mmCIF file of C-alpha atoms in Angstrom:
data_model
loop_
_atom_site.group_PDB
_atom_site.id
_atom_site.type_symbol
_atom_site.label_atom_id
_atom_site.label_comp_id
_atom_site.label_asym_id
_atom_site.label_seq_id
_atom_site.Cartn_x
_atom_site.Cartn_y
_atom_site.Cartn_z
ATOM 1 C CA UNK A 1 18.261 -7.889 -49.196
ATOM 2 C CA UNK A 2 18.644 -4.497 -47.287
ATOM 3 C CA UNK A 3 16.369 -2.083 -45.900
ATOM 4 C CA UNK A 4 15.665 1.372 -47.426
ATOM 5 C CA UNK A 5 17.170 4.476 -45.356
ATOM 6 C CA UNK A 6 15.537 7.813 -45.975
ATOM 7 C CA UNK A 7 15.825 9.168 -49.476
ATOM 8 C CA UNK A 8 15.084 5.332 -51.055
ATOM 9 C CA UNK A 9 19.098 4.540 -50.588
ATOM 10 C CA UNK A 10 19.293 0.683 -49.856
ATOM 11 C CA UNK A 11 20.889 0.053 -46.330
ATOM 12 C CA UNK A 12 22.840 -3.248 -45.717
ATOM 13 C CA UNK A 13 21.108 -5.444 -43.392
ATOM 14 C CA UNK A 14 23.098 -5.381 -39.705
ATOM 15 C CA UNK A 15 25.562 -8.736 -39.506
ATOM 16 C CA UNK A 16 25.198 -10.691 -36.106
ATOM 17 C CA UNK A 17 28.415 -10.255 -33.935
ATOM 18 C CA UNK A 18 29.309 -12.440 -31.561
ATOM 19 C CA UNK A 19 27.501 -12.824 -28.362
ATOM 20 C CA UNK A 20 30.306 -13.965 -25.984
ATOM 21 C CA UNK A 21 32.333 -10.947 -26.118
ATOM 22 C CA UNK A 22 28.983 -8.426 -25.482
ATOM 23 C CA UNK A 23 29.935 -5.761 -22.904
ATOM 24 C CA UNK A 24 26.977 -3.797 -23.360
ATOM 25 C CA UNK A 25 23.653 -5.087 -25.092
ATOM 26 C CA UNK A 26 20.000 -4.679 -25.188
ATOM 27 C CA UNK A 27 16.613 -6.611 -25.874
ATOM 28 C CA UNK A 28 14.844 -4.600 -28.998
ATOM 29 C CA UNK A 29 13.961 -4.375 -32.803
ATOM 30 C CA UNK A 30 15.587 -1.293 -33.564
ATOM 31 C CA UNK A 31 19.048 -1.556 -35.649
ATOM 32 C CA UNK A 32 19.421 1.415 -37.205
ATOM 33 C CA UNK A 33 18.490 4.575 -35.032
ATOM 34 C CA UNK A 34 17.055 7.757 -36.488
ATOM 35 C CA UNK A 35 20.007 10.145 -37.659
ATOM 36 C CA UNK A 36 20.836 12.248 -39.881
ATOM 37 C CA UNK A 37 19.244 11.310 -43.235
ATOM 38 C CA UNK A 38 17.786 8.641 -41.773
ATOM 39 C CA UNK A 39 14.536 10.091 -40.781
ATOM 40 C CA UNK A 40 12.908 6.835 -39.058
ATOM 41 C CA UNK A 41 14.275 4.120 -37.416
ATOM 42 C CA UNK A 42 14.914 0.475 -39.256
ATOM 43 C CA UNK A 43 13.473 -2.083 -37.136
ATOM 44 C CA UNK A 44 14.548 -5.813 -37.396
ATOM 45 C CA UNK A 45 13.914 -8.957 -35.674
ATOM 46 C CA UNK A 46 13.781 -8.931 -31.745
ATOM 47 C CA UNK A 47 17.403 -9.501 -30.800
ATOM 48 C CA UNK A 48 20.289 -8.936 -27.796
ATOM 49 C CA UNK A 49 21.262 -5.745 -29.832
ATOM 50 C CA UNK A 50 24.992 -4.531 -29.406
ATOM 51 C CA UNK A 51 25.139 -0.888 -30.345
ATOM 52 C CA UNK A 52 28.650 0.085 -32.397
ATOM 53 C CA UNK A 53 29.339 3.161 -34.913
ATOM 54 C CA UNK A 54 28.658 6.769 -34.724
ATOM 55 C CA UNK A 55 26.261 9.456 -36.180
ATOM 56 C CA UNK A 56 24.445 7.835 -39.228
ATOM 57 C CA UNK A 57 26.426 4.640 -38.664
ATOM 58 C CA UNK A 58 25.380 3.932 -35.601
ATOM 59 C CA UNK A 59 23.490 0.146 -35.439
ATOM 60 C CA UNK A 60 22.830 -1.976 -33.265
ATOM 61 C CA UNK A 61 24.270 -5.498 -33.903
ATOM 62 C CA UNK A 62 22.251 -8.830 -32.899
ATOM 63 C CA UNK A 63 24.334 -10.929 -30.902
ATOM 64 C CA UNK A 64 21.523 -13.694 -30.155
ATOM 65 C CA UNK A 65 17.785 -14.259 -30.627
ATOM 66 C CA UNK A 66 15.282 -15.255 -28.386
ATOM 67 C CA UNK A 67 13.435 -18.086 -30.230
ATOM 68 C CA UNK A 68 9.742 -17.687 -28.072
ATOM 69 C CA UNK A 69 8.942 -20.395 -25.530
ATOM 70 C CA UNK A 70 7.910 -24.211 -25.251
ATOM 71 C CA UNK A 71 4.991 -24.943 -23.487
ATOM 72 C CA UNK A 72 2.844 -27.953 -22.501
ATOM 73 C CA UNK A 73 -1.224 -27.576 -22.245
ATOM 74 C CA UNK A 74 -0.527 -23.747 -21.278
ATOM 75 C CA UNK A 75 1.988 -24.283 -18.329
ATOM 76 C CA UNK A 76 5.315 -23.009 -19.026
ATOM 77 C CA UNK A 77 8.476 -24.813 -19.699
ATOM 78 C CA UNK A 78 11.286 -22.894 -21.255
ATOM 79 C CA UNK A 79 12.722 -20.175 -23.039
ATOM 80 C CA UNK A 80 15.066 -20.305 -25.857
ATOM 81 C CA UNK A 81 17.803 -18.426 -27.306
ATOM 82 C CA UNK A 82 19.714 -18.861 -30.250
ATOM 83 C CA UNK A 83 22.340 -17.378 -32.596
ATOM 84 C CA UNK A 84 20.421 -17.064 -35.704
ATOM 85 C CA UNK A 85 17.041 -15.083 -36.442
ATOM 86 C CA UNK A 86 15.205 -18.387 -37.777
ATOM 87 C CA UNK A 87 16.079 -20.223 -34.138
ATOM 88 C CA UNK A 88 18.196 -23.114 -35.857
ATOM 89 C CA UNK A 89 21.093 -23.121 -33.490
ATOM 90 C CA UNK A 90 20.400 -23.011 -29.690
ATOM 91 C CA UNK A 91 22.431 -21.199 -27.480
ATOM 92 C CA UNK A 92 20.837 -21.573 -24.074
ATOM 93 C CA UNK A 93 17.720 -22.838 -22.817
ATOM 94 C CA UNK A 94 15.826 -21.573 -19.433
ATOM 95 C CA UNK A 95 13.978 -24.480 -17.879
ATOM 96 C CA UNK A 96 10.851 -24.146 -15.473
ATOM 97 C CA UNK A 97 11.254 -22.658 -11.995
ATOM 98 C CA UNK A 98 12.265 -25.231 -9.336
ATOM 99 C CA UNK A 99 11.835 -24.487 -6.142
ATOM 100 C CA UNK A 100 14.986 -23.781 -4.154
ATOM 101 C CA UNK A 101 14.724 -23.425 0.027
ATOM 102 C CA UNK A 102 11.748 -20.339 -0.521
ATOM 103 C CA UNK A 103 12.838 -18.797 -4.134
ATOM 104 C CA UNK A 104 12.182 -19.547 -7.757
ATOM 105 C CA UNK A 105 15.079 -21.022 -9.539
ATOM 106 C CA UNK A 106 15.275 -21.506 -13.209
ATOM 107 C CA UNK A 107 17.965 -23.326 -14.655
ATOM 108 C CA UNK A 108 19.888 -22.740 -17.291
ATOM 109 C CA UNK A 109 21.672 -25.138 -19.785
ATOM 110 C CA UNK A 110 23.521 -24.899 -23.019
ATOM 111 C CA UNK A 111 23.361 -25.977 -26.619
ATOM 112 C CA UNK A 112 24.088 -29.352 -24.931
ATOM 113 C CA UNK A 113 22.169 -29.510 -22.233
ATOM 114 C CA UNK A 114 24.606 -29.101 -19.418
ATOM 115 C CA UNK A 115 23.752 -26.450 -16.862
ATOM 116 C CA UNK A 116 26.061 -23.402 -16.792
ATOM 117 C CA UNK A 117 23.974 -21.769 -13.947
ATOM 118 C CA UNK A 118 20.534 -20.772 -12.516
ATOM 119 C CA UNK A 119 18.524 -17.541 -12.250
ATOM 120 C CA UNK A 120 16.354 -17.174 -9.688
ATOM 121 C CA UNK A 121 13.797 -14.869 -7.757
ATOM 122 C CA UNK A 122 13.073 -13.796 -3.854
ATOM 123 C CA UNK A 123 9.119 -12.720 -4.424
ATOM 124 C CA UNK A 124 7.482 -14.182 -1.283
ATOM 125 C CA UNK A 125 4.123 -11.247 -1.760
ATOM 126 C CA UNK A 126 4.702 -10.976 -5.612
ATOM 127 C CA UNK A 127 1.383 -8.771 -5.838
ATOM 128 C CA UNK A 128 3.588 -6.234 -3.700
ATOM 129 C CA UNK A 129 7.261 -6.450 -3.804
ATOM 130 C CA UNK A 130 9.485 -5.922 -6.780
ATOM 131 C CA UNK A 131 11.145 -9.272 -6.458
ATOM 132 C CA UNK A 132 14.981 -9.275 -5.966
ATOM 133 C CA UNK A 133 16.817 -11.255 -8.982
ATOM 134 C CA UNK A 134 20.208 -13.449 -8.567
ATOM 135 C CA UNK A 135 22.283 -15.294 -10.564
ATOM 136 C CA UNK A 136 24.122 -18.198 -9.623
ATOM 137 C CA UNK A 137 27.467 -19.279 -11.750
ATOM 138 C CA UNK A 138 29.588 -21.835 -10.870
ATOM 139 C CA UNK A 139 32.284 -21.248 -9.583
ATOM 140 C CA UNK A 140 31.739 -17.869 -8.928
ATOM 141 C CA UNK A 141 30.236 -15.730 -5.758
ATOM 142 C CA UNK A 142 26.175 -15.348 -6.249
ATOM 143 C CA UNK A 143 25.410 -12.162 -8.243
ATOM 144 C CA UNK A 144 22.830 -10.140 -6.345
ATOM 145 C CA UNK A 145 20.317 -7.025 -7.819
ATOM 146 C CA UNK A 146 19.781 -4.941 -5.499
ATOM 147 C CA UNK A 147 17.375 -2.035 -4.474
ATOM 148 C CA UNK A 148 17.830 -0.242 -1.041
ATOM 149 C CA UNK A 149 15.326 -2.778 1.207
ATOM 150 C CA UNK A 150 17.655 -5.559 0.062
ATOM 151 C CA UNK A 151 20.709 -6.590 1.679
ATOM 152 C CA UNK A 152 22.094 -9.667 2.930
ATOM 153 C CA UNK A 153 22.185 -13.048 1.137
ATOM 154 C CA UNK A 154 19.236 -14.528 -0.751
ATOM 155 C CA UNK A 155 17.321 -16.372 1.927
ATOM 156 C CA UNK A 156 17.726 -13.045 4.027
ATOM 157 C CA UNK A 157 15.966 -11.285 1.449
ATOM 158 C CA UNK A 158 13.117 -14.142 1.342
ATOM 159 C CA UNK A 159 13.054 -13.600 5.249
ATOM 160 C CA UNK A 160 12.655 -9.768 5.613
ATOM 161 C CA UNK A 161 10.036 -9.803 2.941
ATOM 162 C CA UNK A 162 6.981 -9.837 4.103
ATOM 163 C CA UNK A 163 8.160 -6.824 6.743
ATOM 164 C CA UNK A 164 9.340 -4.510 3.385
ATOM 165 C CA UNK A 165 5.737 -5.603 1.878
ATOM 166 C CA UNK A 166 3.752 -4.314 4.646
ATOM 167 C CA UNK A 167 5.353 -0.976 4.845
ATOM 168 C CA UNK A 168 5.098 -0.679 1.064
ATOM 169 C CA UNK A 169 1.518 -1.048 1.400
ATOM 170 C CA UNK A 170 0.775 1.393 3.999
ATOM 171 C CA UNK A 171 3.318 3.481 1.796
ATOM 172 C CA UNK A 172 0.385 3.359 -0.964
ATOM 173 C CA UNK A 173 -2.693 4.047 0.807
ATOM 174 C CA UNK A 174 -1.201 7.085 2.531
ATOM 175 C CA UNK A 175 0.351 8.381 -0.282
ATOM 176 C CA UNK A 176 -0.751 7.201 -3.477
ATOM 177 C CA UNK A 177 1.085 6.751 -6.479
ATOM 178 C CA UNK A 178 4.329 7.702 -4.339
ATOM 179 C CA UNK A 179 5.016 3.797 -2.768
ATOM 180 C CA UNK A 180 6.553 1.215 -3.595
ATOM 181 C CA UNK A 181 6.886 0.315 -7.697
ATOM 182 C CA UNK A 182 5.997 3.148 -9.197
ATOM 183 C CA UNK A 183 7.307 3.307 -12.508
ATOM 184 C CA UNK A 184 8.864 6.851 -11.807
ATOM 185 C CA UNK A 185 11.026 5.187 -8.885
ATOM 186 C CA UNK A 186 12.604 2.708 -11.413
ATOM 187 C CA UNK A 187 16.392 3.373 -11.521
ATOM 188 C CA UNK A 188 19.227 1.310 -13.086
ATOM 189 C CA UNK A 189 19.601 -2.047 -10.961
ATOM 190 C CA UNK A 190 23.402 -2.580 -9.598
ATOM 191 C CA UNK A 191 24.230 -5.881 -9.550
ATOM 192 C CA UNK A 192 27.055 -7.459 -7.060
ATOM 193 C CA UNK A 193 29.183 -10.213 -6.202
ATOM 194 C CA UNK A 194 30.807 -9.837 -2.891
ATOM 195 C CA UNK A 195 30.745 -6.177 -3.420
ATOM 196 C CA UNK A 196 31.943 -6.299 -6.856
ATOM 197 C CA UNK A 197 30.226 -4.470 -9.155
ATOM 198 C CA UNK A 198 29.341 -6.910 -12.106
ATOM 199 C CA UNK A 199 26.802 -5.109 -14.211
ATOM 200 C CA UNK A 200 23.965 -2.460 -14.222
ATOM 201 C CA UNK A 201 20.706 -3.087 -16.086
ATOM 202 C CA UNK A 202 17.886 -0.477 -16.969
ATOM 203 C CA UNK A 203 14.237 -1.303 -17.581
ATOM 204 C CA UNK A 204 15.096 -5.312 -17.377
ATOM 205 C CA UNK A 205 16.094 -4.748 -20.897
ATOM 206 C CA UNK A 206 19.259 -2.916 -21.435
ATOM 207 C CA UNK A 207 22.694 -4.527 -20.089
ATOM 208 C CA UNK A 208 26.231 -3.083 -18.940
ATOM 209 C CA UNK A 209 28.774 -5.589 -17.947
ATOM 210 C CA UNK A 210 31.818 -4.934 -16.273
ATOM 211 C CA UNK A 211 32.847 -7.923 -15.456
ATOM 212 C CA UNK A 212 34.547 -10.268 -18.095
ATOM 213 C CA UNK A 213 33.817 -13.185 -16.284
ATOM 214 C CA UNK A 214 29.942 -12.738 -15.856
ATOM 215 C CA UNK A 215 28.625 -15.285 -18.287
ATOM 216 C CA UNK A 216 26.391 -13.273 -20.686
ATOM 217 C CA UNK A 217 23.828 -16.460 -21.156
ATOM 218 C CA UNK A 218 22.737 -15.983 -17.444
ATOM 219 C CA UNK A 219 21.958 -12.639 -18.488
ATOM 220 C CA UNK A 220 19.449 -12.776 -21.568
ATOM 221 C CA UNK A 221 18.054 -15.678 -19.454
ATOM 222 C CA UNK A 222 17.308 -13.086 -16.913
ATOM 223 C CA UNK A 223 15.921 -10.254 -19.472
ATOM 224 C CA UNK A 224 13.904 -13.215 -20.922
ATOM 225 C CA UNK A 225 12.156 -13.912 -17.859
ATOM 226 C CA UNK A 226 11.872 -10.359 -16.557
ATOM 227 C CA UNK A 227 10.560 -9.572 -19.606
ATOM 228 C CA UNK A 228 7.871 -12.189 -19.408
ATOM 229 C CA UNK A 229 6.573 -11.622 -16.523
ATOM 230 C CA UNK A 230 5.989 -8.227 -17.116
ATOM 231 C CA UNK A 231 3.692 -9.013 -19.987
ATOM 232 C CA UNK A 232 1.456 -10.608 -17.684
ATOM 233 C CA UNK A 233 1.551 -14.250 -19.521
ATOM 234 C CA UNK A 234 -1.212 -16.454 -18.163
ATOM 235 C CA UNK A 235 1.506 -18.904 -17.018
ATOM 236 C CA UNK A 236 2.686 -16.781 -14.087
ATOM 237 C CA UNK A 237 3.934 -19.957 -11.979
ATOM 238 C CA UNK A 238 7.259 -18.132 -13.255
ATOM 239 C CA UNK A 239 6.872 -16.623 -9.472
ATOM 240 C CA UNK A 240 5.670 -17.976 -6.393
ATOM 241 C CA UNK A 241 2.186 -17.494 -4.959
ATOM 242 C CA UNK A 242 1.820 -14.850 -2.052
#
């Protein structure tokens, strides 16, 4: 059944395009933007969008679905994705963090359960620091986000931490509302693999790849766990304790 687009004409509901061949995606509801006619945005189910067309044809295409989280007596477990909207056919999974010499590392497996990589965090003061994200493929050279503070490999990150922390606290008191993670300040993340530039993300939710190789899964694994921590979810063992 389609939606209705302004003026009561019935609007065919957006077909699911394939994930694996995604250059440029993001995590939302919206499919069919305002334009033109179209006076209000159609809004489907929370997807990795893909946006194709032009003017009043522009949608934006699921390509996978996260399918909410398993949990056990309120601790946190996993995260799902699939490639359908009712969360029949599993895609990935994100298991719970592990830890991994000082950092969070989250595995993740396929439809199968065989791991195709891990995602982990450097957040040694997480009440402080916007933690550094990596993803490890195998096979490949670790994929690194990076802000200015943070260069070097991931334990070097873990290591100079606490340094960056206290001067982005003192940052803060002297100047407030100018330190540190202010939401201002965000810009689009660069992420790198031996100085290759693999991808650039905005906002944790909005994804350009430019590197064919860079297995997409890793990557709504990533927006998946970015995006709940920044809900605040009770079960914040998703980073470790300062």
């Amino acid at each position: 059944m389609g939606t209705r687009g302004s003026g009561g004409r019935a609007e065919p509901p957006v077909a699911v395009v394939g994930w694996a061949e995604a250059w440029e995606f993001r995590l939302d509801t919206e499919e069919r933007p305002a334009r033109g006619r179209r006076k209000k945005a159609v809004h489907g189910p929370l997807a990795f969008r893909v946006p194709g067309g032009w003017g009043e044809q522009r949608v934006l295409a699921p390509c996978a679905f996260p399918a909410g989280e398993d949990s056990s007596l309120g601790r946190f477990t996993g995260l799902r994705v699939c490639t359908d909207p009712a969360g029949d056919t599993l895609l990935c999974s994100v298991g719970a963090a592990e830890d991994e010499a000082g950092m969070r590392a989250f595995p993740v497996r396929d439809a199968a359960g065989a791991e195709i990589g891990r995602v982990r965090t450097a957040a040694p003061l997480r009440k402080v620091l916007n933690p550094e994200w990596f993803l490890d493929q195998p096979g490949r050279p670790e994929v690194v986000s990076r802000h200015d503070w943070a260069r070097g490999s991931a334990s070097e990150v873990v290591l100079r931490g606490a340094g960056k922390a206290t001067l982005s606290v003192l940052g803060s008191m002297l100047s407030p509302g100018e330190g540190g993670d202010r939401p201002s300040a965000r810009r689009a993340r660069e992420w790198r693999a031996d100085g290759e530039l693999v991808m650039t993300s905005d906002a944790n939710r909005a994804f350009l790849l430019r590197a064919d190789w860079l297995d997409r899964r890793l990557v709504f694994a990533y927006a998946l766990l970015r995006t709940r921590v920044s809900r605040k979810h009770p079960a914040l063992a998703l980073l470790p304790e300062s």
